[in-house]
Amino acid sequence: MTLPLPPGIDESTFKRVMNEFRGITGPEYTFTTEEDVLLYRDPYSPMWGEKDELIPSAAVAPDSTEQVQDIMRIANEYKIPMYPISTGKNLGYGGPAPTMTGSVVLDLKRMNQILEVNEKQACCLVEPGVSYFDMYNYLQKNKIKLWIDCPDPGWGSMIGNALDRGAGYTMAQFRNHFDAHCGMEVVLANGEVIRTGMGALPYSRTWQSYKTGIGPWIDGIFSQSNFGVVTKMGFWMMPEPEAHLKGAVDFKNYRDLIPLIDIMNHLETTKVFTGYPDIISPVLGFPGLEGVQEFMVNGPQAKDAEYNAMVARGAAPEEYEPYGLKHNIPYWRCIFSFYGPEKVIRAQWEHVQEQYQAQVKGVTCKEWEFYRTPLTEEQIKKLHHPPQLGIPNLKTFVFGARTPWNPDKPSHGHLWLSPIIQRDGEEVFKVNDVLGKAARKLGVQAGFTFNVPYPAWERCLMFIIAFYLTEDQEQNKKTREAFRELVKIAGKHGWGEYRAPSAFQEEVVNMYSYNNHSLQQLHETIKDAVDPNGIISPGRYGIWPKHLREKKS
Ligand SMILES: Cc1cc2nc3c(=O)[nH]c(=O)nc-3n(C[C@H](O)[C@H](O)[C@H](O)COP(=O)(O)OP(=O)(O)OC[C@H]3O[C@@H](n4cnc5c(N)ncnc54)[C@H](O)[C@@H]3O)c2cc1C
């Protein structure tokens, strides 16, 4: 494969720029050979091997903010498009590949210093290359009683994940990784460096304690955008709780999902439970966090002929209710998580049980698991979902992999379609009806009879619908068309994605069209002001610099 040049840049200029980059990073950290640069392809690209696949022209890996500044000054002078990544593990949403072919990847993983962990203030300050594993190991080694909130893959960057507004699994106030940040350092397109919040105040000791500083709070504009290169970020961390308890509430009927969610909302917004509420459907075989690894390895549990006949004829979800009642299998289960002193969390769990028993007929409750911290190695090994206890791992890559259940057709990656919907059971039924029908019509391989939402964050629900990729380009083309179609159908119902794979960011952003796309126009105005040459991540989340917008229209 011949490497592309950045659009509008001739070969001799490009070579000159690469030599200037080498002068900054040293020769070994500016990458221009195919062997090196193609490592920055997106292994989950939906256009893998096709002419539209997003391919970088080169990569450069600085090791300090000063080096990033020097690189950006040169890139700005020569108008070289740069695509900053932290650890570049954004699989399912674009991986390390740029959003525009020919961009130079600005790989920040060598900037991997944990600059501070303050146990008393429960916060930290890190560079982009610090992964969840790095932070976990640091906390363990130094016996610091703080937890991190990590996404399922532990090898990602705390900063990269937060900038794409990723999600985790411990207490609600830490699960939204961008919300849990406090203070940033950002290098702008012209090489200038800024600090946000209290970081702008010389001698301040509260950069990681108070988020907004004074005046407009601009941190948000650096997430899911292309307005700057983030070189440091602070995060609030979770003090290690004395104990962790999980309690399961089982529901008999299909429509019990409505009170399940309504009561859950109240209990969560009043902080009666603080952990991730894991919604499962035992009768449909939807495993939730608790059973997903086991499901991916061994598949659904064997069922009898009556059940298999329902699956074969594509029975509607409500048709499984009588089967569940007859065989005493709950339709829904919600596993609530609590963190804190044992006395407190036992009282909280008791209150959750009382509320459901008083308001929903036929529920049953049982304690699911209980741990005192710190967990022993043996206990950690047995955990179904370690991120709920702040422990990073890579078990999630069993998803779509070759397993005893799936011996012949391991996937070649996948895309995530992730619409946000209201926290309301009726809405969940409606999404399944509308998107389920549309997906079947479009021939999308549906994972489950019913897609159960993820209550990743307070006040909304998130769906994660996986689209599997294959080696077959024709099939991948159909998958891309189906993805685009579902984005449109979801958008027309008011369900917009919280995050999107690079290949579809423009379509997703286009659905946010209120008042003739006035929000997108504001994004473009900001882009033109802070990056007039349009060198940072052109096209990310649909934001193109002026010269490329003009070319397109
Ligand atoms: C099986 C599976 C399970 C997953 N589960 C989860 C999950 O539970 N939760 C979740 O959130 N995600 C999940 N993901 C998605 C993804 O793997 C993670 O979010 C991962 O942490 C993102 O990669 P990263 O941290 O290396 O970020 P990066 O790839 O480094 O960054 C993501 C993007 O942010 C921008 N960016 C990064 N750093 C900078 C910077 N310093 N300055 C400016 N812009 C920057 C770039 O555009 C980059 O492409 C999952 C993926 C898979 C395949």
Coordinates of C-alpha atoms and ligand atoms in Angstrom, one line a residue:
M1 CA 0.0 0.0 0.0
T2 CA 1.4 3.4 -0.9
L3 CA 1.1 5.9 1.8
P4 CA -1.0 9.0 0.9
L5 CA 0.3 12.5 1.2
P6 CA -1.7 15.2 3.1
P7 CA -4.1 16.8 0.7
G8 CA -2.5 19.8 -1.1
I9 CA 1.0 19.0 0.1
D10 CA 3.7 18.0 -2.4
E11 CA 6.3 15.3 -1.6
S12 CA 9.3 17.6 -1.1
T13 CA 7.4 19.8 1.4
F14 CA 6.2 16.8 3.2
K15 CA 9.8 15.4 3.4
R16 CA 11.0 18.8 4.7
V17 CA 8.3 18.8 7.4
M18 CA 9.1 15.2 8.5
N19 CA 12.7 16.2 8.8
E20 CA 11.7 19.1 11.0
F21 CA 9.6 16.8 13.1
R22 CA 12.6 14.5 13.4
G23 CA 14.6 17.4 14.7
I24 CA 12.1 17.7 17.5
T25 CA 11.4 14.1 18.5
G26 CA 14.7 12.5 17.4
P27 CA 14.8 10.3 14.3
E28 CA 13.2 7.2 15.9
Y29 CA 9.9 8.9 16.8
T30 CA 8.8 10.3 13.5
F31 CA 7.4 7.5 11.5
T32 CA 7.3 7.5 7.7
T33 CA 7.7 3.9 6.5
E34 CA 4.7 1.8 5.5
E35 CA 5.7 -0.8 8.1
D36 CA 5.4 1.8 10.9
V37 CA 2.6 4.0 9.6
L38 CA 0.2 1.2 8.7
L39 CA 0.1 0.3 12.4
Y40 CA -2.1 3.3 12.7
R41 CA -4.9 1.8 10.5
D42 CA -8.1 1.1 12.3
P43 CA -8.2 -2.7 12.8
Y44 CA -12.0 -2.4 13.0
S45 CA -12.4 -0.2 9.9
P46 CA -15.7 -0.8 8.2
M47 CA -13.9 0.1 4.9
W48 CA -10.9 -2.2 5.6
G49 CA -8.9 -2.7 2.3
E50 CA -11.2 -0.4 0.3
K51 CA -10.2 2.8 -1.4
D52 CA -12.1 4.9 1.2
E53 CA -10.3 3.4 4.2
L54 CA -8.9 6.2 6.3
I55 CA -5.1 6.0 6.1
P56 CA -2.5 8.4 7.7
S57 CA 0.5 9.7 5.8
A58 CA 2.9 9.5 8.8
A59 CA 3.0 9.5 12.5
V60 CA 5.0 11.5 15.1
A61 CA 5.3 10.7 18.8
P62 CA 6.5 13.6 21.0
D63 CA 7.3 13.1 24.7
S64 CA 6.5 16.5 26.2
T65 CA 4.1 19.4 26.0
E66 CA 7.0 21.5 24.6
Q67 CA 7.5 19.0 21.8
V68 CA 3.8 19.0 21.0
Q69 CA 4.0 22.9 20.8
D70 CA 7.0 22.8 18.4
I71 CA 5.3 20.2 16.2
M72 CA 2.0 22.2 16.1
R73 CA 3.9 25.4 15.2
I74 CA 5.5 23.6 12.2
A75 CA 2.3 21.9 11.2
N76 CA 0.5 25.2 11.3
E77 CA 3.1 26.9 9.2
Y78 CA 2.9 24.2 6.4
K79 CA -0.8 23.5 6.9
I80 CA -0.2 19.8 7.7
P81 CA -3.4 18.0 9.1
M82 CA -2.6 16.4 12.4
Y83 CA -4.7 13.7 14.2
P84 CA -3.9 13.6 18.0
I85 CA -4.5 10.3 19.7
S86 CA -3.7 9.3 23.3
T87 CA -3.3 5.5 23.3
G88 CA -5.3 5.0 20.0
K89 CA -7.4 2.1 21.2
N90 CA -10.7 3.6 20.2
L91 CA -11.9 0.3 18.7
G92 CA -15.5 0.3 17.5
Y93 CA -15.3 4.1 17.1
G94 CA -12.3 4.6 14.7
G95 CA -9.2 3.2 16.4
P96 CA -6.0 5.2 15.9
A97 CA -6.8 6.1 12.2
P98 CA -7.4 9.8 11.4
T99 CA -10.8 11.1 10.3
M100 CA -9.2 12.4 7.0
T101 CA -6.8 10.3 4.9
G102 CA -3.4 11.8 4.6
S103 CA -3.4 13.3 8.2
V104 CA -0.3 12.8 10.3
V105 CA -1.1 10.9 13.5
L106 CA 0.2 12.8 16.6
D107 CA 0.7 9.8 18.9
L108 CA 0.8 11.0 22.5
K109 CA 1.3 7.6 24.2
R110 CA 5.0 8.4 25.1
M111 CA 3.7 11.2 27.3
N112 CA 2.8 8.7 30.0
Q113 CA 3.6 10.4 33.3
I114 CA 1.2 10.2 36.2
L115 CA 2.0 13.7 37.4
E116 CA 0.1 13.6 40.7
V117 CA -2.2 11.4 42.7
N118 CA -3.6 13.2 45.7
E119 CA -5.1 10.7 48.0
K120 CA -6.4 13.3 50.5
Q121 CA -8.2 15.3 47.7
A122 CA -9.1 12.1 45.8
C123 CA -7.9 13.3 42.4
C124 CA -5.1 13.0 39.9
L125 CA -3.3 14.7 37.0
V126 CA -2.1 12.7 34.1
E127 CA -0.6 12.8 30.6
P128 CA -2.4 11.3 27.6
G129 CA -0.4 8.1 27.5
V130 CA -1.4 7.0 31.0
S131 CA -3.7 3.9 30.6
Y132 CA -6.1 2.5 33.1
F133 CA -3.7 -0.3 33.7
D134 CA -0.9 2.2 34.4
M135 CA -3.0 4.1 37.0
Y136 CA -4.3 0.9 38.6
N137 CA -0.7 -0.5 39.0
Y138 CA 0.5 2.8 40.4
L139 CA -2.3 2.8 43.0
Q140 CA -1.6 -0.8 43.9
K141 CA 2.2 -0.3 44.1
N142 CA 1.9 2.8 46.3
K143 CA -0.9 1.4 48.4
I144 CA -3.1 4.4 47.6
K145 CA -6.7 3.9 48.6
L146 CA -8.3 5.3 45.5
W147 CA -10.2 3.5 42.7
I148 CA -10.3 4.4 39.1
D149 CA -13.5 4.1 37.0
C150 CA -12.5 2.2 33.9
P151 CA -14.2 1.2 30.6
D152 CA -14.3 -2.5 29.7
P153 CA -10.9 -2.4 27.9
G154 CA -8.3 -1.5 30.5
W155 CA -5.5 -0.6 27.9
G156 CA -7.1 2.7 26.8
S157 CA -6.1 6.1 27.9
M158 CA -7.8 8.0 30.8
I159 CA -7.6 11.1 28.6
G160 CA -8.4 9.6 25.2
N161 CA -11.5 7.8 26.6
A162 CA -12.7 10.9 28.4
L163 CA -12.3 13.0 25.3
D164 CA -14.5 10.7 23.3
R165 CA -16.9 10.8 26.3
G166 CA -16.5 7.2 27.3
A167 CA -18.2 5.3 30.1
G168 CA -17.4 3.1 33.0
Y169 CA -19.0 1.1 35.7
T170 CA -18.5 2.2 39.3
M171 CA -20.3 5.0 41.1
A172 CA -22.5 7.3 39.0
Q173 CA -20.4 10.4 39.5
F174 CA -17.3 8.7 38.0
R175 CA -18.9 6.7 35.2
N176 CA -19.2 9.6 32.8
H177 CA -15.4 10.0 32.2
F178 CA -15.6 13.5 30.7
D179 CA -17.8 14.7 33.6
A180 CA -15.3 13.2 36.1
H181 CA -12.5 15.3 34.7
C182 CA -11.3 18.5 36.5
G183 CA -8.9 20.8 34.6
M184 CA -7.0 20.5 31.3
E185 CA -3.9 21.7 29.6
V186 CA -4.4 22.2 25.8
V187 CA -2.0 23.0 23.0
L188 CA -3.8 25.0 20.3
A189 CA -3.2 24.8 16.6
N190 CA -0.7 27.7 16.6
G191 CA 1.4 26.0 19.4
E192 CA 0.1 28.2 22.2
V193 CA -0.7 26.4 25.4
I194 CA -3.6 27.1 27.8
R195 CA -4.8 25.7 31.1
T196 CA -8.5 25.6 31.9
G197 CA -10.4 26.2 35.2
M198 CA -8.2 27.0 38.1
G199 CA -5.2 26.0 36.1
A200 CA -5.2 29.4 34.5
L201 CA -4.5 31.0 38.0
P202 CA -0.8 31.0 38.7
Y203 CA 0.0 29.5 42.1
S204 CA -3.5 27.9 42.4
R205 CA -3.6 24.6 44.4
T206 CA -7.2 23.8 43.2
W207 CA -6.7 22.9 39.5
Q208 CA -8.0 19.4 40.2
S209 CA -10.6 20.5 42.9
Y210 CA -12.8 23.1 41.2
K211 CA -13.8 22.7 37.7
T212 CA -14.8 26.0 36.3
G213 CA -12.4 28.7 37.4
I214 CA -13.8 32.0 36.3
G215 CA -15.6 33.1 33.1
P216 CA -16.9 30.7 30.3
W217 CA -16.2 27.1 31.1
I218 CA -14.7 25.9 27.8
D219 CA -13.5 22.4 28.7
G220 CA -16.5 20.9 26.8
I221 CA -15.4 22.2 23.5
F222 CA -12.2 20.0 23.6
S223 CA -14.2 16.8 23.8
Q224 CA -15.5 15.1 20.6
S225 CA -14.0 17.9 18.6
N226 CA -10.9 19.1 16.9
F227 CA -10.1 22.4 18.6
G228 CA -6.9 21.5 20.5
V229 CA -4.4 18.9 21.6
V230 CA -5.0 17.9 25.2
T231 CA -1.6 17.4 27.0
K232 CA -2.7 17.0 30.6
M233 CA -6.0 16.4 32.3
G234 CA -7.1 16.0 35.9
F235 CA -9.7 13.5 37.2
W236 CA -11.7 13.0 40.3
M237 CA -11.2 9.6 41.8
M238 CA -13.2 7.3 43.9
P239 CA -12.1 6.7 47.5
E240 CA -11.9 3.0 48.2
P241 CA -15.2 2.0 49.8
E242 CA -15.2 -0.1 53.0
A243 CA -17.5 -2.6 51.2
H244 CA -19.3 -3.4 48.0
L245 CA -22.7 -5.1 47.9
K246 CA -24.9 -6.3 45.0
G247 CA -28.6 -7.1 45.4
A248 CA -30.8 -8.6 42.7
V249 CA -34.5 -7.8 42.2
D250 CA -36.4 -10.2 40.0
F251 CA -39.6 -9.4 38.1
K252 CA -42.1 -11.8 36.5
N253 CA -43.8 -9.8 33.7
Y254 CA -42.7 -8.2 30.5
R255 CA -44.3 -4.9 31.3
D256 CA -42.6 -4.8 34.8
L257 CA -39.8 -3.1 33.0
I258 CA -41.8 0.1 33.3
P259 CA -41.9 0.2 37.2
L260 CA -38.4 -1.3 37.3
I261 CA -37.1 1.7 35.5
D262 CA -39.4 4.3 37.2
I263 CA -38.4 3.2 40.7
M264 CA -34.8 2.8 39.7
N265 CA -34.7 6.4 38.5
H266 CA -36.0 7.7 41.8
L267 CA -33.7 5.6 43.9
E268 CA -30.7 6.7 41.8
T269 CA -31.5 10.4 41.7
T270 CA -32.0 10.3 45.5
K271 CA -28.6 8.4 45.8
V272 CA -30.1 5.4 47.6
F273 CA -28.0 3.2 45.3
T274 CA -24.9 4.7 43.8
G275 CA -23.5 1.9 41.6
Y276 CA -24.3 0.6 38.1
P277 CA -27.8 -0.9 37.9
D278 CA -27.3 -4.0 35.7
I279 CA -30.6 -4.9 33.8
I280 CA -30.8 -8.5 32.6
S281 CA -33.5 -10.6 31.1
P282 CA -33.2 -14.2 32.3
V283 CA -36.1 -15.4 30.1
L284 CA -34.7 -13.8 26.9
G285 CA -31.2 -14.8 27.8
F286 CA -29.9 -11.2 27.8
P287 CA -26.9 -11.5 30.2
G288 CA -26.1 -7.9 31.3
L289 CA -22.7 -7.1 32.7
E290 CA -22.9 -10.0 35.1
G291 CA -23.1 -12.7 32.5
V292 CA -21.8 -11.3 29.2
Q293 CA -18.3 -13.0 29.3
E294 CA -19.9 -16.4 30.0
F295 CA -22.5 -15.7 27.3
M296 CA -19.8 -14.9 24.7
V297 CA -17.8 -18.0 25.5
N298 CA -20.5 -20.6 25.9
G299 CA -23.5 -19.0 24.3
P300 CA -27.1 -19.0 25.6
Q301 CA -28.0 -21.7 28.1
A302 CA -29.6 -24.8 26.5
K303 CA -33.4 -24.5 26.5
D304 CA -36.3 -27.0 25.8
A305 CA -38.1 -27.6 22.5
E306 CA -41.0 -25.2 23.4
Y307 CA -38.5 -22.3 23.9
N308 CA -36.5 -23.2 20.8
A309 CA -39.6 -23.2 18.7
M310 CA -40.4 -19.6 19.9
V311 CA -36.9 -18.5 18.9
A312 CA -37.2 -20.3 15.5
R313 CA -40.4 -18.5 14.7
G314 CA -39.1 -15.2 15.8
A315 CA -41.6 -14.8 18.6
A316 CA -42.2 -11.3 19.9
P317 CA -40.6 -10.5 23.3
E318 CA -43.9 -10.5 25.2
E319 CA -44.6 -14.0 24.0
Y320 CA -41.8 -15.3 26.3
E321 CA -43.7 -14.1 29.4
P322 CA -45.9 -17.2 29.8
Y323 CA -42.9 -19.5 29.3
G324 CA -41.1 -17.6 32.1
L325 CA -44.1 -17.8 34.4
K326 CA -44.5 -21.6 33.8
H327 CA -40.8 -22.4 34.4
N328 CA -40.3 -19.8 37.1
I329 CA -37.7 -17.8 35.1
P330 CA -37.8 -14.1 35.9
Y331 CA -38.5 -11.8 32.9
W332 CA -36.3 -9.1 34.3
R333 CA -33.6 -8.9 36.9
C334 CA -31.9 -5.7 38.0
I335 CA -28.7 -6.1 40.0
F336 CA -28.2 -3.0 42.1
S337 CA -24.7 -2.0 43.3
F338 CA -23.8 -0.3 46.5
Y339 CA -20.4 1.1 47.8
G340 CA -19.7 2.3 51.3
P341 CA -19.6 1.3 54.9
E342 CA -21.3 -2.1 55.4
K343 CA -23.9 -0.7 57.8
V344 CA -24.9 2.0 55.3
I345 CA -25.1 -0.1 52.2
R346 CA -27.1 -2.8 53.9
A347 CA -29.6 -0.2 54.9
Q348 CA -29.7 1.2 51.3
W349 CA -30.3 -2.3 49.9
E350 CA -33.1 -2.9 52.4
H351 CA -34.7 0.3 51.2
V352 CA -34.5 -0.7 47.6
Q353 CA -36.1 -4.0 48.4
E354 CA -38.9 -2.3 50.4
Q355 CA -39.7 0.1 47.5
Y356 CA -40.0 -2.7 44.9
Q357 CA -41.9 -5.0 47.1
A358 CA -44.4 -2.2 48.0
Q359 CA -44.9 -1.1 44.4
V360 CA -44.5 -4.1 42.1
K361 CA -46.5 -7.3 42.5
G362 CA -44.6 -10.6 42.7
V363 CA -41.0 -9.3 42.9
T364 CA -38.4 -11.3 44.7
C365 CA -35.1 -10.0 46.1
K366 CA -31.8 -11.6 47.0
E367 CA -28.4 -10.5 48.0
W368 CA -26.1 -11.3 45.0
E369 CA -22.6 -10.7 46.4
F370 CA -20.8 -8.9 49.1
Y371 CA -17.1 -7.9 49.5
R372 CA -15.1 -6.2 52.0
T373 CA -12.1 -4.2 50.6
P374 CA -9.4 -4.8 49.7
L375 CA -10.4 -7.9 47.7
T376 CA -8.0 -10.9 47.8
E377 CA -6.4 -12.2 44.6
E378 CA -8.8 -15.2 44.8
Q379 CA -11.8 -12.9 45.0
I380 CA -10.6 -10.8 42.1
K381 CA -10.2 -13.8 39.9
K382 CA -13.8 -14.8 40.5
L383 CA -15.3 -11.4 39.6
H384 CA -17.7 -11.5 36.7
H385 CA -17.1 -7.9 35.9
P386 CA -13.9 -6.4 37.5
P387 CA -14.4 -2.8 36.2
Q388 CA -17.3 -2.5 38.7
L389 CA -14.6 -2.8 41.4
G390 CA -12.3 -0.4 39.6
I391 CA -10.1 -3.2 38.2
P392 CA -9.1 -2.9 34.6
N393 CA -8.8 -6.0 32.3
L394 CA -9.2 -7.0 28.7
K395 CA -11.8 -9.8 29.1
T396 CA -14.2 -7.8 26.9
F397 CA -12.3 -8.8 23.8
V398 CA -14.1 -12.2 24.0
F399 CA -16.8 -10.1 22.2
G400 CA -17.2 -11.4 18.7
A401 CA -14.1 -13.6 19.1
R402 CA -13.5 -17.3 18.3
T403 CA -15.0 -19.2 21.3
P404 CA -16.5 -22.6 21.9
W405 CA -19.9 -20.9 21.1
N406 CA -18.6 -19.2 18.0
P407 CA -15.9 -21.5 16.7
D408 CA -16.1 -20.7 12.9
K409 CA -17.0 -17.1 12.4
P410 CA -15.0 -14.7 14.6
S411 CA -15.8 -11.2 13.7
H412 CA -13.3 -8.8 12.1
G413 CA -14.3 -6.1 14.5
H414 CA -17.5 -4.3 15.0
L415 CA -19.1 -0.9 15.0
W416 CA -21.2 0.4 17.9
L417 CA -24.4 2.3 17.2
S418 CA -25.2 4.0 20.5
P419 CA -28.4 6.0 20.7
I420 CA -29.4 7.8 23.9
I421 CA -33.0 7.5 25.0
Q422 CA -35.2 8.7 27.9
R423 CA -35.2 6.6 31.0
D424 CA -38.6 5.1 30.5
G425 CA -39.8 1.5 30.0
E426 CA -42.3 2.4 27.3
E427 CA -39.5 4.1 25.4
V428 CA -37.4 1.0 25.6
F429 CA -40.2 -1.1 24.1
K430 CA -40.6 1.5 21.4
V431 CA -36.9 1.6 20.5
N432 CA -36.9 -2.2 20.3
D433 CA -39.9 -2.2 18.1
V434 CA -38.8 0.5 15.7
L435 CA -35.1 -0.2 15.5
G436 CA -35.6 -4.0 15.8
K437 CA -38.0 -4.1 12.8
A438 CA -35.8 -1.7 10.8
A439 CA -32.7 -3.8 11.6
R440 CA -34.4 -7.0 10.6
K441 CA -35.6 -5.4 7.3
L442 CA -32.0 -4.2 6.6
G443 CA -30.7 -7.7 7.3
V444 CA -28.6 -6.7 10.3
Q445 CA -27.6 -9.7 12.4
A446 CA -29.4 -9.0 15.6
G447 CA -27.7 -10.2 18.8
F448 CA -30.8 -10.6 20.9
T449 CA -34.6 -10.9 20.7
F450 CA -34.8 -7.7 22.7
N451 CA -32.0 -5.2 23.2
V452 CA -31.8 -4.2 26.8
P453 CA -30.4 -0.7 27.4
Y454 CA -27.4 0.3 29.5
P455 CA -28.1 2.6 32.4
A456 CA -24.5 3.8 32.1
W457 CA -25.3 7.3 33.3
E458 CA -28.0 8.9 35.4
R459 CA -31.1 10.3 33.8
C460 CA -30.9 8.6 30.4
L461 CA -30.4 5.1 28.9
M462 CA -27.9 4.1 26.3
F463 CA -28.3 1.4 23.7
I464 CA -25.3 -0.4 22.4
I465 CA -26.1 -2.1 19.1
A466 CA -23.2 -4.0 17.6
F467 CA -22.7 -4.4 13.9
Y468 CA -20.2 -7.1 13.1
L469 CA -17.6 -6.6 10.3
T470 CA -16.3 -9.4 8.1
E471 CA -13.6 -10.0 5.5
D472 CA -16.2 -9.7 2.8
Q473 CA -16.2 -6.1 1.4
E474 CA -19.7 -6.4 -0.1
Q475 CA -21.1 -7.5 3.2
N476 CA -19.3 -4.6 5.0
K477 CA -20.8 -2.2 2.4
K478 CA -24.3 -3.5 3.3
T479 CA -23.4 -3.1 7.0
R480 CA -22.4 0.5 6.4
E481 CA -25.6 1.3 4.6
A482 CA -27.7 -0.3 7.3
F483 CA -25.8 1.6 10.0
R484 CA -26.5 4.9 8.2
E485 CA -30.1 4.0 7.7
L486 CA -30.5 3.2 11.4
V487 CA -28.9 6.5 12.4
K488 CA -31.5 8.3 10.3
I489 CA -34.4 6.2 11.6
A490 CA -33.3 6.6 15.2
G491 CA -32.7 10.4 14.7
K492 CA -36.2 10.9 13.3
H493 CA -37.6 9.4 16.6
G494 CA -35.4 11.8 18.7
W495 CA -32.8 9.1 19.5
G496 CA -29.4 10.5 18.9
E497 CA -26.0 8.8 19.3
Y498 CA -23.8 9.8 22.2
R499 CA -20.6 8.9 20.3
A500 CA -19.9 7.6 16.8
P501 CA -17.4 5.7 14.7
S502 CA -15.2 8.1 12.6
A503 CA -16.8 6.8 9.3
F504 CA -20.3 7.9 10.4
Q505 CA -19.7 11.0 12.6
E506 CA -20.9 13.4 9.9
E507 CA -24.2 11.5 9.5
V508 CA -24.7 11.3 13.2
V509 CA -24.0 15.0 13.8
N510 CA -26.3 15.9 10.8
M511 CA -29.2 14.5 12.8
Y512 CA -28.7 17.2 15.4
S513 CA -30.2 19.7 13.0
Y514 CA -32.3 22.1 15.2
N515 CA -32.8 25.5 13.6
N516 CA -31.0 24.7 10.3
H517 CA -28.0 23.0 12.0
S518 CA -27.3 26.2 14.0
L519 CA -25.2 24.2 16.6
Q520 CA -23.0 22.7 13.9
Q521 CA -22.6 26.2 12.4
L522 CA -21.4 27.4 15.8
H523 CA -18.9 24.5 15.9
E524 CA -17.6 25.6 12.5
T525 CA -17.3 29.2 13.7
I526 CA -15.2 28.1 16.7
K527 CA -13.1 25.9 14.5
D528 CA -12.3 28.8 12.1
A529 CA -11.4 31.0 15.0
V530 CA -9.2 28.6 17.0
D531 CA -7.7 26.7 14.1
P532 CA -7.9 29.0 11.0
N533 CA -5.7 26.7 8.9
G534 CA -7.8 23.7 9.9
I535 CA -4.9 21.5 10.8
I536 CA -6.3 19.6 13.8
S537 CA -8.3 16.4 13.1
P538 CA -10.3 17.7 10.0
G539 CA -13.7 16.1 9.9
R540 CA -13.8 14.8 13.5
Y541 CA -17.4 14.8 14.6
G542 CA -18.4 16.4 11.3
I543 CA -16.4 19.6 11.9
W544 CA -14.5 20.5 8.8
P545 CA -12.2 23.5 8.4
K546 CA -13.4 26.3 6.1
H547 CA -11.2 25.4 3.1
L548 CA -12.5 21.8 3.1
R549 CA -16.2 22.9 3.6
E550 CA -15.9 25.2 0.6
K551 CA -14.4 22.4 -1.5
K552 CA -17.3 20.1 -0.6
S553 CA -20.1 22.5 -1.3
Ligands
LIG1 C1 -15.1 -4.9 23.1 C2 -15.1 -3.5 23.4 C3 -15.6 -2.9 24.6 C4 -15.6 -1.6 24.8 N1 -16.1 -1.1 26.0 C5 -16.0 0.2 26.3 C6 -16.5 0.7 27.5 O1 -17.0 0.0 28.4 N2 -16.6 2.1 27.7 C7 -16.0 2.9 26.7 O2 -16.1 4.2 27.0 N3 -15.5 2.5 25.6 C8 -15.5 1.2 25.3 N4 -15.0 0.7 24.1 C9 -14.5 1.7 23.1 C10 -12.9 2.0 23.2 O3 -12.2 0.8 23.2 C11 -12.6 2.7 24.5 O4 -13.4 3.8 24.7 C12 -11.1 3.2 24.6 O5 -10.7 3.6 25.9 C13 -10.8 4.4 23.6 O6 -9.5 4.3 23.2 P1 -8.4 5.3 23.9 O7 -8.6 5.4 25.3 O8 -7.0 4.7 23.5 O9 -8.6 6.7 23.2 P2 -7.9 7.3 21.9 O10 -8.0 6.3 20.8 O11 -6.5 7.7 22.3 O12 -8.7 8.6 21.8 C14 -10.0 8.6 21.2 C15 -10.2 9.8 20.3 O13 -10.1 11.0 21.1 C16 -9.3 12.0 20.4 N5 -8.2 12.3 21.3 C17 -7.5 11.4 22.0 N6 -6.5 12.0 22.7 C18 -6.5 13.3 22.4 C19 -5.8 14.4 22.8 N7 -4.8 14.2 23.8 N8 -6.1 15.6 22.3 C20 -7.1 15.7 21.4 N9 -7.8 14.7 21.0 C21 -7.6 13.5 21.5 C22 -8.9 11.4 19.1 O14 -9.8 11.9 18.1 C23 -9.0 9.9 19.3 O15 -9.3 9.3 18.1 C24 -15.0 -0.7 23.9 C25 -14.5 -1.2 22.7 C26 -14.5 -2.6 22.4 C27 -13.9 -3.1 21.2

